[in-house]
Amino acid sequence: FSHFGLYTSNTDNCMVSTQFELKGLKNHHCNSRPDMVMFMDDATIFFENKINSGEGVNQLQRYAEHLNEIKNKKKTLVYLTRDFDKKDSKEILKNCNSEIDFIQLRWFQVFNFLKQYKSEPIILELLTFLKQINLSMNNQFTPIDLLTLSNFSKVRKMLDESMYGQVSEKFKEINNGISKHSASLTQLRNHDRYIYWADHNEKMWVGLGYWMNSMNEKEYPEIGIVIEVAPNSNKREAITKALSNITEKFSDWNGYNLNSPTDWAGIFVGNSLQAFLSSENHIEEIQNYFIDKLNELDKILTEFPELPRRKK
């Protein structure tokens, strides 16, 4: 703990709890549940660990605001990740009027620190486990990484060719709008997907493109279309009910988080990129798939007026 500047005193009398639930404050839309909390006589530390999962709505900000309610203690919020995910501490702590330390750590840093103690059997077991789940060396380029870099521009042009033209024109016509081309790279950076989208009313949106699945090297990327609604949408209950009904009528569409009020929820239709590799013209086959599913999307938005479709 002292090595990473988390806590320098004795931890013999600390209490540790995982998935510790905190009742939402007045300005929060849901309860909070840090991955781990540590309570000492003079300090409190919240830990949030991200590997393959996305961040909840204002998740770190909510944790910081809970820490802000604690008086007369040193308070620390630790954000531990496998991949680079730079956060703005000023944004996270903007509603806090007491001193809170926000510390970002990477798993490779933890791994390198533990290597000093690999003579201990339990530490050696932990190091072996961290290697098995790819948490040990995320600060080094692999041959696969270098191959990806050298082909990135070419692959991006192929992605664009399959998504734009007649596909993007139809998407824009159905959704009465489309995001900027450059925004697809932002989506790739933040969410591991190369898509464009259109915002509808009541914090609902529709997106089309590629989901990379880069956290799992055994999985091929997927192509598809998503309809998603925010957890703090005023019409969330009506929208999620409609989405559930859609999955019953359109069997190719699958729902997620429809009964989880604190998470982004939606329905997705898609297919593995592997399914198109046997065709002679990959781009044409993918375009045809997108057009077919856009026709379904148009029918869905027309048949389910509960979905707050964006007007022209």
PDB file of C-alpha atoms in Angstrom:
ATOM      1  CA  PHE A   1       0.000   0.000   0.000  1.00  0.00           C
ATOM      2  CA  SER A   2       2.791   2.405   0.860  1.00  0.00           C
ATOM      3  CA  HIS A   3       4.578   1.531  -2.413  1.00  0.00           C
ATOM      4  CA  PHE A   4       1.670   2.942  -4.438  1.00  0.00           C
ATOM      5  CA  GLY A   5       0.927   5.775  -2.007  1.00  0.00           C
ATOM      6  CA  LEU A   6      -2.404   4.352  -0.874  1.00  0.00           C
ATOM      7  CA  TYR A   7      -1.788   4.093   2.878  1.00  0.00           C
ATOM      8  CA  THR A   8       1.333   4.260   5.015  1.00  0.00           C
ATOM      9  CA  SER A   9       0.128   3.231   8.493  1.00  0.00           C
ATOM     10  CA  ASN A  10      -0.500  -0.191  10.000  1.00  0.00           C
ATOM     11  CA  THR A  11      -3.381  -2.125   8.386  1.00  0.00           C
ATOM     12  CA  ASP A  12      -3.794  -4.782  11.094  1.00  0.00           C
ATOM     13  CA  ASN A  13      -7.142  -3.394  12.252  1.00  0.00           C
ATOM     14  CA  CYS A  14      -8.695  -2.736   8.856  1.00  0.00           C
ATOM     15  CA  MET A  15     -12.043  -4.080   7.677  1.00  0.00           C
ATOM     16  CA  VAL A  16     -12.289  -5.256   4.059  1.00  0.00           C
ATOM     17  CA  SER A  17     -15.511  -5.769   2.121  1.00  0.00           C
ATOM     18  CA  THR A  18     -16.138  -6.661  -1.522  1.00  0.00           C
ATOM     19  CA  GLN A  19     -19.097  -5.434  -3.590  1.00  0.00           C
ATOM     20  CA  PHE A  20     -19.970  -3.034  -0.764  1.00  0.00           C
ATOM     21  CA  GLU A  21     -23.353  -1.433  -1.516  1.00  0.00           C
ATOM     22  CA  LEU A  22     -23.855   2.289  -0.903  1.00  0.00           C
ATOM     23  CA  LYS A  23     -27.296   3.849  -0.987  1.00  0.00           C
ATOM     24  CA  GLY A  24     -27.477   6.499  -3.700  1.00  0.00           C
ATOM     25  CA  LEU A  25     -27.188  10.132  -2.652  1.00  0.00           C
ATOM     26  CA  LYS A  26     -29.911  12.616  -3.591  1.00  0.00           C
ATOM     27  CA  ASN A  27     -28.243  13.538  -6.878  1.00  0.00           C
ATOM     28  CA  HIS A  28     -27.569   9.885  -7.841  1.00  0.00           C
ATOM     29  CA  HIS A  29     -29.870   7.840 -10.072  1.00  0.00           C
ATOM     30  CA  CYS A  30     -28.869   4.533  -8.442  1.00  0.00           C
ATOM     31  CA  ASN A  31     -26.984   2.884  -5.610  1.00  0.00           C
ATOM     32  CA  SER A  32     -23.222   2.350  -5.884  1.00  0.00           C
ATOM     33  CA  ARG A  33     -21.138  -0.763  -5.357  1.00  0.00           C
ATOM     34  CA  PRO A  34     -17.326  -0.405  -5.353  1.00  0.00           C
ATOM     35  CA  ASP A  35     -15.469  -3.651  -6.056  1.00  0.00           C
ATOM     36  CA  MET A  36     -13.697  -3.439  -2.704  1.00  0.00           C
ATOM     37  CA  VAL A  37     -13.609  -1.063   0.265  1.00  0.00           C
ATOM     38  CA  MET A  38     -11.151  -0.854   3.145  1.00  0.00           C
ATOM     39  CA  PHE A  39     -12.029   0.857   6.409  1.00  0.00           C
ATOM     40  CA  MET A  40      -9.222   1.816   8.792  1.00  0.00           C
ATOM     41  CA  ASP A  41      -9.416   3.931  11.952  1.00  0.00           C
ATOM     42  CA  ASP A  42      -8.073   6.967  10.118  1.00  0.00           C
ATOM     43  CA  ALA A  43      -8.706   6.177   6.440  1.00  0.00           C
ATOM     44  CA  THR A  44     -11.171   4.780   3.908  1.00  0.00           C
ATOM     45  CA  ILE A  45     -10.190   3.412   0.493  1.00  0.00           C
ATOM     46  CA  PHE A  46     -12.551   2.536  -2.366  1.00  0.00           C
ATOM     47  CA  PHE A  47     -11.271   0.285  -5.170  1.00  0.00           C
ATOM     48  CA  GLU A  48     -12.765  -0.074  -8.640  1.00  0.00           C
ATOM     49  CA  ASN A  49     -11.267  -2.662 -10.993  1.00  0.00           C
ATOM     50  CA  LYS A  50     -11.934  -2.685 -14.755  1.00  0.00           C
ATOM     51  CA  ILE A  51     -10.725  -5.416 -17.111  1.00  0.00           C
ATOM     52  CA  ASN A  52     -13.343  -6.342 -19.711  1.00  0.00           C
ATOM     53  CA  SER A  53     -16.303  -4.364 -18.405  1.00  0.00           C
ATOM     54  CA  GLY A  54     -17.406  -0.836 -19.212  1.00  0.00           C
ATOM     55  CA  GLU A  55     -17.796   1.981 -16.724  1.00  0.00           C
ATOM     56  CA  GLY A  56     -21.227   2.727 -15.286  1.00  0.00           C
ATOM     57  CA  VAL A  57     -22.853   6.147 -15.619  1.00  0.00           C
ATOM     58  CA  ASN A  58     -20.796   8.609 -13.522  1.00  0.00           C
ATOM     59  CA  GLN A  59     -19.512   5.599 -11.610  1.00  0.00           C
ATOM     60  CA  LEU A  60     -16.239   7.015 -10.293  1.00  0.00           C
ATOM     61  CA  GLN A  61     -17.845  10.396  -9.620  1.00  0.00           C
ATOM     62  CA  ARG A  62     -20.513   8.710  -7.490  1.00  0.00           C
ATOM     63  CA  TYR A  63     -17.868   6.819  -5.505  1.00  0.00           C
ATOM     64  CA  ALA A  64     -15.980  10.057  -4.880  1.00  0.00           C
ATOM     65  CA  GLU A  65     -19.139  11.777  -3.667  1.00  0.00           C
ATOM     66  CA  HIS A  66     -19.761   8.944  -1.205  1.00  0.00           C
ATOM     67  CA  LEU A  67     -16.213   9.361   0.097  1.00  0.00           C
ATOM     68  CA  ASN A  68     -16.898  13.080   0.393  1.00  0.00           C
ATOM     69  CA  GLU A  69     -19.603  12.289   2.976  1.00  0.00           C
ATOM     70  CA  ILE A  70     -17.044  10.662   5.290  1.00  0.00           C
ATOM     71  CA  LYS A  71     -15.588  13.048   7.873  1.00  0.00           C
ATOM     72  CA  ASN A  72     -12.223  13.237   9.628  1.00  0.00           C
ATOM     73  CA  LYS A  73     -10.503  10.506   7.638  1.00  0.00           C
ATOM     74  CA  LYS A  74      -8.003  10.203   4.817  1.00  0.00           C
ATOM     75  CA  LYS A  75     -10.014   9.223   1.730  1.00  0.00           C
ATOM     76  CA  THR A  76      -8.716   7.508  -1.386  1.00  0.00           C
ATOM     77  CA  LEU A  77     -10.365   6.300  -4.592  1.00  0.00           C
ATOM     78  CA  VAL A  78      -8.295   3.750  -6.539  1.00  0.00           C
ATOM     79  CA  TYR A  79      -9.051   2.954 -10.188  1.00  0.00           C
ATOM     80  CA  LEU A  80      -7.249  -0.236 -11.243  1.00  0.00           C
ATOM     81  CA  THR A  81      -7.266  -1.259 -14.918  1.00  0.00           C
ATOM     82  CA  ARG A  82      -5.529  -3.618 -17.290  1.00  0.00           C
ATOM     83  CA  ASP A  83      -5.537  -1.175 -20.205  1.00  0.00           C
ATOM     84  CA  PHE A  84      -4.708   2.509 -20.470  1.00  0.00           C
ATOM     85  CA  ASP A  85      -7.786   4.497 -19.440  1.00  0.00           C
ATOM     86  CA  LYS A  86      -6.783   8.017 -18.450  1.00  0.00           C
ATOM     87  CA  LYS A  87      -9.317   9.777 -16.224  1.00  0.00           C
ATOM     88  CA  ASP A  88      -9.712  13.462 -15.363  1.00  0.00           C
ATOM     89  CA  SER A  89      -9.501  13.680 -11.571  1.00  0.00           C
ATOM     90  CA  LYS A  90     -10.939  17.215 -11.599  1.00  0.00           C
ATOM     91  CA  GLU A  91     -14.081  15.958 -13.333  1.00  0.00           C
ATOM     92  CA  ILE A  92     -14.425  13.009 -10.961  1.00  0.00           C
ATOM     93  CA  LEU A  93     -13.960  15.166  -7.843  1.00  0.00           C
ATOM     94  CA  LYS A  94     -15.825  18.263  -9.060  1.00  0.00           C
ATOM     95  CA  ASN A  95     -18.663  17.908  -6.526  1.00  0.00           C
ATOM     96  CA  CYS A  96     -16.399  17.112  -3.577  1.00  0.00           C
ATOM     97  CA  ASN A  97     -15.453  19.763  -1.028  1.00  0.00           C
ATOM     98  CA  SER A  98     -13.084  17.622   1.027  1.00  0.00           C
ATOM     99  CA  GLU A  99      -9.664  16.270   0.100  1.00  0.00           C
ATOM    100  CA  ILE A 100      -9.824  12.951  -1.740  1.00  0.00           C
ATOM    101  CA  ASP A 101      -6.876  11.223  -3.402  1.00  0.00           C
ATOM    102  CA  PHE A 102      -7.690   9.735  -6.799  1.00  0.00           C
ATOM    103  CA  ILE A 103      -5.070   7.160  -7.807  1.00  0.00           C
ATOM    104  CA  GLN A 104      -4.928   5.285 -11.113  1.00  0.00           C
ATOM    105  CA  LEU A 105      -3.040   1.993 -11.260  1.00  0.00           C
ATOM    106  CA  ARG A 106      -2.431  -0.602 -13.963  1.00  0.00           C
ATOM    107  CA  TRP A 107      -2.288  -4.324 -13.346  1.00  0.00           C
ATOM    108  CA  PHE A 108       1.187  -4.627 -14.847  1.00  0.00           C
ATOM    109  CA  GLN A 109       2.420  -2.275 -12.100  1.00  0.00           C
ATOM    110  CA  VAL A 110       0.957  -4.574  -9.458  1.00  0.00           C
ATOM    111  CA  PHE A 111       2.490  -7.587 -11.201  1.00  0.00           C
ATOM    112  CA  ASN A 112       5.948  -6.012 -11.359  1.00  0.00           C
ATOM    113  CA  PHE A 113       5.778  -5.084  -7.677  1.00  0.00           C
ATOM    114  CA  LEU A 114       4.761  -8.607  -6.641  1.00  0.00           C
ATOM    115  CA  LYS A 115       7.659 -10.119  -8.616  1.00  0.00           C
ATOM    116  CA  GLN A 116       9.981  -8.924  -5.852  1.00  0.00           C
ATOM    117  CA  TYR A 117       8.344 -11.486  -3.557  1.00  0.00           C
ATOM    118  CA  LYS A 118       8.005 -14.462  -5.911  1.00  0.00           C
ATOM    119  CA  SER A 119       9.965 -16.666  -3.487  1.00  0.00           C
ATOM    120  CA  GLU A 120       6.776 -16.777  -1.405  1.00  0.00           C
ATOM    121  CA  PRO A 121       4.609 -19.697  -2.645  1.00  0.00           C
ATOM    122  CA  ILE A 122       1.317 -17.802  -2.409  1.00  0.00           C
ATOM    123  CA  ILE A 123       2.768 -14.826  -4.328  1.00  0.00           C
ATOM    124  CA  LEU A 124       4.129 -17.162  -6.991  1.00  0.00           C
ATOM    125  CA  GLU A 125       0.654 -18.668  -7.389  1.00  0.00           C
ATOM    126  CA  LEU A 126      -0.821 -15.190  -7.766  1.00  0.00           C
ATOM    127  CA  LEU A 127       1.783 -14.205 -10.375  1.00  0.00           C
ATOM    128  CA  THR A 128       1.025 -17.362 -12.354  1.00  0.00           C
ATOM    129  CA  PHE A 129      -2.682 -16.573 -12.250  1.00  0.00           C
ATOM    130  CA  LEU A 130      -2.127 -12.969 -13.381  1.00  0.00           C
ATOM    131  CA  LYS A 131      -0.129 -14.253 -16.353  1.00  0.00           C
ATOM    132  CA  GLN A 132      -2.869 -16.703 -17.300  1.00  0.00           C
ATOM    133  CA  ILE A 133      -5.491 -13.948 -17.463  1.00  0.00           C
ATOM    134  CA  ASN A 134      -3.192 -11.518 -19.324  1.00  0.00           C
ATOM    135  CA  LEU A 135      -2.697  -9.005 -16.511  1.00  0.00           C
ATOM    136  CA  SER A 136       1.090  -9.146 -16.437  1.00  0.00           C
ATOM    137  CA  MET A 137       2.541  -7.408 -19.523  1.00  0.00           C
ATOM    138  CA  ASN A 138       0.221  -4.776 -20.930  1.00  0.00           C
ATOM    139  CA  ASN A 139       3.040  -2.251 -21.363  1.00  0.00           C
ATOM    140  CA  GLN A 140       4.804  -4.115 -24.180  1.00  0.00           C
ATOM    141  CA  PHE A 141       4.034  -4.436 -27.896  1.00  0.00           C
ATOM    142  CA  THR A 142       3.482  -8.003 -29.101  1.00  0.00           C
ATOM    143  CA  PRO A 143       4.012  -9.238 -32.691  1.00  0.00           C
ATOM    144  CA  ILE A 144       0.214  -9.226 -33.096  1.00  0.00           C
ATOM    145  CA  ASP A 145       0.108  -5.583 -31.951  1.00  0.00           C
ATOM    146  CA  LEU A 146       2.734  -4.588 -34.530  1.00  0.00           C
ATOM    147  CA  LEU A 147       0.887  -6.420 -37.301  1.00  0.00           C
ATOM    148  CA  THR A 148      -2.323  -4.654 -36.296  1.00  0.00           C
ATOM    149  CA  LEU A 149      -0.628  -1.249 -36.394  1.00  0.00           C
ATOM    150  CA  SER A 150       0.871  -1.784 -39.836  1.00  0.00           C
ATOM    151  CA  ASN A 151      -2.509  -2.813 -41.290  1.00  0.00           C
ATOM    152  CA  PHE A 152      -4.753  -0.409 -39.402  1.00  0.00           C
ATOM    153  CA  SER A 153      -5.245   2.179 -42.175  1.00  0.00           C
ATOM    154  CA  LYS A 154      -6.081  -0.487 -44.753  1.00  0.00           C
ATOM    155  CA  VAL A 155      -8.534  -2.249 -42.449  1.00  0.00           C
ATOM    156  CA  ARG A 156     -10.224   1.019 -41.487  1.00  0.00           C
ATOM    157  CA  LYS A 157     -10.854   1.812 -45.164  1.00  0.00           C
ATOM    158  CA  MET A 158     -12.502  -1.595 -45.569  1.00  0.00           C
ATOM    159  CA  LEU A 159     -14.676  -0.973 -42.513  1.00  0.00           C
ATOM    160  CA  ASP A 160     -15.720   2.391 -43.926  1.00  0.00           C
ATOM    161  CA  GLU A 161     -16.492   0.917 -47.336  1.00  0.00           C
ATOM    162  CA  SER A 162     -18.832  -1.637 -45.774  1.00  0.00           C
ATOM    163  CA  MET A 163     -20.578   0.902 -43.499  1.00  0.00           C
ATOM    164  CA  TYR A 164     -20.906   4.002 -45.671  1.00  0.00           C
ATOM    165  CA  GLY A 165     -22.471   4.762 -49.049  1.00  0.00           C
ATOM    166  CA  GLN A 166     -25.865   3.097 -49.432  1.00  0.00           C
ATOM    167  CA  VAL A 167     -25.705   1.729 -45.866  1.00  0.00           C
ATOM    168  CA  SER A 168     -25.088   5.060 -44.126  1.00  0.00           C
ATOM    169  CA  GLU A 169     -27.620   6.813 -46.377  1.00  0.00           C
ATOM    170  CA  LYS A 170     -30.316   4.345 -45.352  1.00  0.00           C
ATOM    171  CA  PHE A 171     -29.279   4.599 -41.690  1.00  0.00           C
ATOM    172  CA  LYS A 172     -29.549   8.390 -41.826  1.00  0.00           C
ATOM    173  CA  GLU A 173     -32.934   8.213 -43.541  1.00  0.00           C
ATOM    174  CA  ILE A 174     -34.364   5.858 -40.893  1.00  0.00           C
ATOM    175  CA  ASN A 175     -32.899   7.652 -37.869  1.00  0.00           C
ATOM    176  CA  ASN A 176     -33.103  11.236 -39.160  1.00  0.00           C
ATOM    177  CA  GLY A 177     -29.442  11.804 -38.432  1.00  0.00           C
ATOM    178  CA  ILE A 178     -25.984  10.263 -38.187  1.00  0.00           C
ATOM    179  CA  SER A 179     -22.833  10.983 -36.175  1.00  0.00           C
ATOM    180  CA  LYS A 180     -19.672  12.487 -37.667  1.00  0.00           C
ATOM    181  CA  HIS A 181     -17.207  10.138 -39.340  1.00  0.00           C
ATOM    182  CA  SER A 182     -14.444  11.051 -36.884  1.00  0.00           C
ATOM    183  CA  ALA A 183     -16.626   9.983 -33.945  1.00  0.00           C
ATOM    184  CA  SER A 184     -16.160   6.335 -34.935  1.00  0.00           C
ATOM    185  CA  LEU A 185     -12.541   6.498 -33.784  1.00  0.00           C
ATOM    186  CA  THR A 186     -13.661   7.896 -30.441  1.00  0.00           C
ATOM    187  CA  GLN A 187     -15.997   4.923 -30.099  1.00  0.00           C
ATOM    188  CA  LEU A 188     -13.113   2.593 -30.935  1.00  0.00           C
ATOM    189  CA  ARG A 189     -10.932   4.173 -28.266  1.00  0.00           C
ATOM    190  CA  ASN A 190     -13.549   4.302 -25.521  1.00  0.00           C
ATOM    191  CA  HIS A 191     -15.792   1.306 -26.203  1.00  0.00           C
ATOM    192  CA  ASP A 192     -13.906  -1.131 -28.463  1.00  0.00           C
ATOM    193  CA  ARG A 193     -16.406  -0.649 -31.275  1.00  0.00           C
ATOM    194  CA  TYR A 194     -16.185   1.097 -34.648  1.00  0.00           C
ATOM    195  CA  ILE A 195     -19.671   2.470 -35.229  1.00  0.00           C
ATOM    196  CA  TYR A 196     -21.719   5.485 -36.183  1.00  0.00           C
ATOM    197  CA  TRP A 197     -24.933   6.333 -34.394  1.00  0.00           C
ATOM    198  CA  ALA A 198     -27.945   8.606 -34.108  1.00  0.00           C
ATOM    199  CA  ASP A 199     -29.413  10.006 -30.904  1.00  0.00           C
ATOM    200  CA  HIS A 200     -33.161   9.681 -30.496  1.00  0.00           C
ATOM    201  CA  ASN A 201     -35.358  11.212 -27.791  1.00  0.00           C
ATOM    202  CA  GLU A 202     -35.399  10.272 -24.086  1.00  0.00           C
ATOM    203  CA  LYS A 203     -31.718   9.235 -24.120  1.00  0.00           C
ATOM    204  CA  MET A 204     -32.217   6.401 -26.588  1.00  0.00           C
ATOM    205  CA  TRP A 205     -29.784   5.884 -29.444  1.00  0.00           C
ATOM    206  CA  VAL A 206     -29.198   3.551 -32.396  1.00  0.00           C
ATOM    207  CA  GLY A 207     -25.772   2.457 -33.640  1.00  0.00           C
ATOM    208  CA  LEU A 208     -24.387   0.423 -36.555  1.00  0.00           C
ATOM    209  CA  GLY A 209     -20.954  -1.019 -37.170  1.00  0.00           C
ATOM    210  CA  TYR A 210     -18.313  -3.335 -35.740  1.00  0.00           C
ATOM    211  CA  TRP A 211     -17.845  -4.628 -32.198  1.00  0.00           C
ATOM    212  CA  MET A 212     -14.187  -5.657 -31.972  1.00  0.00           C
ATOM    213  CA  ASN A 213     -14.119  -8.121 -29.033  1.00  0.00           C
ATOM    214  CA  SER A 214     -10.427  -7.282 -28.737  1.00  0.00           C
ATOM    215  CA  MET A 215     -10.328  -8.347 -25.080  1.00  0.00           C
ATOM    216  CA  ASN A 216     -10.879 -11.932 -26.212  1.00  0.00           C
ATOM    217  CA  GLU A 217      -8.424 -13.068 -28.876  1.00  0.00           C
ATOM    218  CA  LYS A 218     -10.493 -16.222 -29.517  1.00  0.00           C
ATOM    219  CA  GLU A 219     -13.544 -14.232 -30.604  1.00  0.00           C
ATOM    220  CA  TYR A 220     -14.018 -12.711 -34.049  1.00  0.00           C
ATOM    221  CA  PRO A 221     -15.345  -9.145 -34.323  1.00  0.00           C
ATOM    222  CA  GLU A 222     -19.111  -8.841 -34.721  1.00  0.00           C
ATOM    223  CA  ILE A 223     -21.094  -6.601 -37.036  1.00  0.00           C
ATOM    224  CA  GLY A 224     -24.542  -5.408 -36.144  1.00  0.00           C
ATOM    225  CA  ILE A 225     -27.054  -2.800 -35.026  1.00  0.00           C
ATOM    226  CA  VAL A 226     -27.936  -1.781 -31.477  1.00  0.00           C
ATOM    227  CA  ILE A 227     -30.828   0.123 -29.890  1.00  0.00           C
ATOM    228  CA  GLU A 228     -29.860   1.306 -26.408  1.00  0.00           C
ATOM    229  CA  VAL A 229     -31.309   3.461 -23.627  1.00  0.00           C
ATOM    230  CA  ALA A 230     -29.564   5.189 -20.721  1.00  0.00           C
ATOM    231  CA  PRO A 231     -30.271   4.168 -17.106  1.00  0.00           C
ATOM    232  CA  ASN A 232     -31.413   7.716 -16.278  1.00  0.00           C
ATOM    233  CA  SER A 233     -33.917   8.028 -19.139  1.00  0.00           C
ATOM    234  CA  ASN A 234     -37.290   9.375 -17.981  1.00  0.00           C
ATOM    235  CA  LYS A 235     -39.029   6.830 -20.223  1.00  0.00           C
ATOM    236  CA  ARG A 236     -36.701   3.917 -19.490  1.00  0.00           C
ATOM    237  CA  GLU A 237     -39.391   1.547 -18.181  1.00  0.00           C
ATOM    238  CA  ALA A 238     -41.621   2.011 -21.233  1.00  0.00           C
ATOM    239  CA  ILE A 239     -38.657   1.750 -23.604  1.00  0.00           C
ATOM    240  CA  THR A 240     -37.222  -1.429 -22.051  1.00  0.00           C
ATOM    241  CA  LYS A 241     -40.678  -3.022 -22.076  1.00  0.00           C
ATOM    242  CA  ALA A 242     -40.970  -2.251 -25.790  1.00  0.00           C
ATOM    243  CA  LEU A 243     -37.469  -3.614 -26.415  1.00  0.00           C
ATOM    244  CA  SER A 244     -38.398  -6.835 -24.629  1.00  0.00           C
ATOM    245  CA  ASN A 245     -41.487  -7.169 -26.826  1.00  0.00           C
ATOM    246  CA  ILE A 246     -39.349  -6.602 -29.917  1.00  0.00           C
ATOM    247  CA  THR A 247     -37.115  -9.586 -29.049  1.00  0.00           C
ATOM    248  CA  GLU A 248     -40.216 -11.788 -28.936  1.00  0.00           C
ATOM    249  CA  LYS A 249     -41.385 -10.690 -32.380  1.00  0.00           C
ATOM    250  CA  PHE A 250     -37.972 -10.375 -34.071  1.00  0.00           C
ATOM    251  CA  SER A 251     -36.079 -13.502 -33.030  1.00  0.00           C
ATOM    252  CA  ASP A 252     -32.673 -12.337 -34.310  1.00  0.00           C
ATOM    253  CA  TRP A 253     -32.631  -9.419 -31.873  1.00  0.00           C
ATOM    254  CA  ASN A 254     -31.329 -10.166 -28.364  1.00  0.00           C
ATOM    255  CA  GLY A 255     -31.824  -8.059 -25.250  1.00  0.00           C
ATOM    256  CA  TYR A 256     -29.387  -7.193 -22.458  1.00  0.00           C
ATOM    257  CA  ASN A 257     -29.815  -5.492 -19.068  1.00  0.00           C
ATOM    258  CA  LEU A 258     -33.529  -4.949 -19.733  1.00  0.00           C
ATOM    259  CA  ASN A 259     -34.324  -5.698 -16.081  1.00  0.00           C
ATOM    260  CA  SER A 260     -31.277  -3.936 -14.635  1.00  0.00           C
ATOM    261  CA  PRO A 261     -32.282  -0.307 -13.919  1.00  0.00           C
ATOM    262  CA  THR A 262     -28.749   0.935 -13.170  1.00  0.00           C
ATOM    263  CA  ASP A 263     -27.171  -0.211 -16.456  1.00  0.00           C
ATOM    264  CA  TRP A 264     -27.386   0.793 -20.086  1.00  0.00           C
ATOM    265  CA  ALA A 265     -29.941  -1.559 -21.628  1.00  0.00           C
ATOM    266  CA  GLY A 266     -30.797  -2.454 -25.172  1.00  0.00           C
ATOM    267  CA  ILE A 267     -31.255  -4.972 -27.944  1.00  0.00           C
ATOM    268  CA  PHE A 268     -28.673  -6.063 -30.489  1.00  0.00           C
ATOM    269  CA  VAL A 269     -28.776  -7.904 -33.786  1.00  0.00           C
ATOM    270  CA  GLY A 270     -25.512  -9.071 -35.257  1.00  0.00           C
ATOM    271  CA  ASN A 271     -23.314 -11.771 -36.696  1.00  0.00           C
ATOM    272  CA  SER A 272     -19.705 -12.827 -36.345  1.00  0.00           C
ATOM    273  CA  LEU A 273     -17.387 -11.515 -39.044  1.00  0.00           C
ATOM    274  CA  GLN A 274     -16.319 -15.126 -39.493  1.00  0.00           C
ATOM    275  CA  ALA A 275     -19.690 -15.853 -41.114  1.00  0.00           C
ATOM    276  CA  PHE A 276     -18.764 -13.648 -44.098  1.00  0.00           C
ATOM    277  CA  LEU A 277     -15.239 -14.931 -44.748  1.00  0.00           C
ATOM    278  CA  SER A 278     -16.294 -17.742 -47.083  1.00  0.00           C
ATOM    279  CA  SER A 279     -17.973 -15.358 -49.540  1.00  0.00           C
ATOM    280  CA  GLU A 280     -16.140 -14.055 -52.596  1.00  0.00           C
ATOM    281  CA  ASN A 281     -16.871 -10.389 -51.849  1.00  0.00           C
ATOM    282  CA  HIS A 282     -16.777  -9.729 -48.100  1.00  0.00           C
ATOM    283  CA  ILE A 283     -17.679  -6.041 -48.372  1.00  0.00           C
ATOM    284  CA  GLU A 284     -20.721  -6.657 -50.549  1.00  0.00           C
ATOM    285  CA  GLU A 285     -22.019  -9.425 -48.272  1.00  0.00           C
ATOM    286  CA  ILE A 286     -21.613  -7.246 -45.177  1.00  0.00           C
ATOM    287  CA  GLN A 287     -23.367  -4.340 -46.907  1.00  0.00           C
ATOM    288  CA  ASN A 288     -26.259  -6.628 -47.828  1.00  0.00           C
ATOM    289  CA  TYR A 289     -26.491  -7.797 -44.228  1.00  0.00           C
ATOM    290  CA  PHE A 290     -26.565  -4.221 -42.932  1.00  0.00           C
ATOM    291  CA  ILE A 291     -29.273  -3.242 -45.436  1.00  0.00           C
ATOM    292  CA  ASP A 292     -31.388  -6.243 -44.451  1.00  0.00           C
ATOM    293  CA  LYS A 293     -31.143  -5.410 -40.748  1.00  0.00           C
ATOM    294  CA  LEU A 294     -31.791  -1.722 -41.389  1.00  0.00           C
ATOM    295  CA  ASN A 295     -35.059  -2.737 -43.042  1.00  0.00           C
ATOM    296  CA  GLU A 296     -35.899  -4.605 -39.832  1.00  0.00           C
ATOM    297  CA  LEU A 297     -34.914  -1.553 -37.781  1.00  0.00           C
ATOM    298  CA  ASP A 298     -37.223   0.660 -39.836  1.00  0.00           C
ATOM    299  CA  LYS A 299     -40.082  -1.778 -39.263  1.00  0.00           C
ATOM    300  CA  ILE A 300     -39.326  -1.897 -35.511  1.00  0.00           C
ATOM    301  CA  LEU A 301     -39.307   1.880 -35.086  1.00  0.00           C
ATOM    302  CA  THR A 302     -42.575   2.102 -37.023  1.00  0.00           C
ATOM    303  CA  GLU A 303     -44.406  -0.744 -35.273  1.00  0.00           C
ATOM    304  CA  PHE A 304     -43.352   0.252 -31.752  1.00  0.00           C
ATOM    305  CA  PRO A 305     -44.310   3.911 -31.217  1.00  0.00           C
ATOM    306  CA  GLU A 306     -43.290   3.558 -27.537  1.00  0.00           C
ATOM    307  CA  LEU A 307     -39.737   4.007 -28.793  1.00  0.00           C
ATOM    308  CA  PRO A 308     -39.126   7.791 -28.809  1.00  0.00           C
ATOM    309  CA  ARG A 309     -38.042   8.100 -32.439  1.00  0.00           C
ATOM    310  CA  ARG A 310     -36.245  11.244 -33.475  1.00  0.00           C
ATOM    311  CA  LYS A 311     -38.339  13.471 -35.720  1.00  0.00           C
ATOM    312  CA  LYS A 312     -37.120  15.132 -38.913  1.00  0.00           C
TER     313      LYS A 312
END
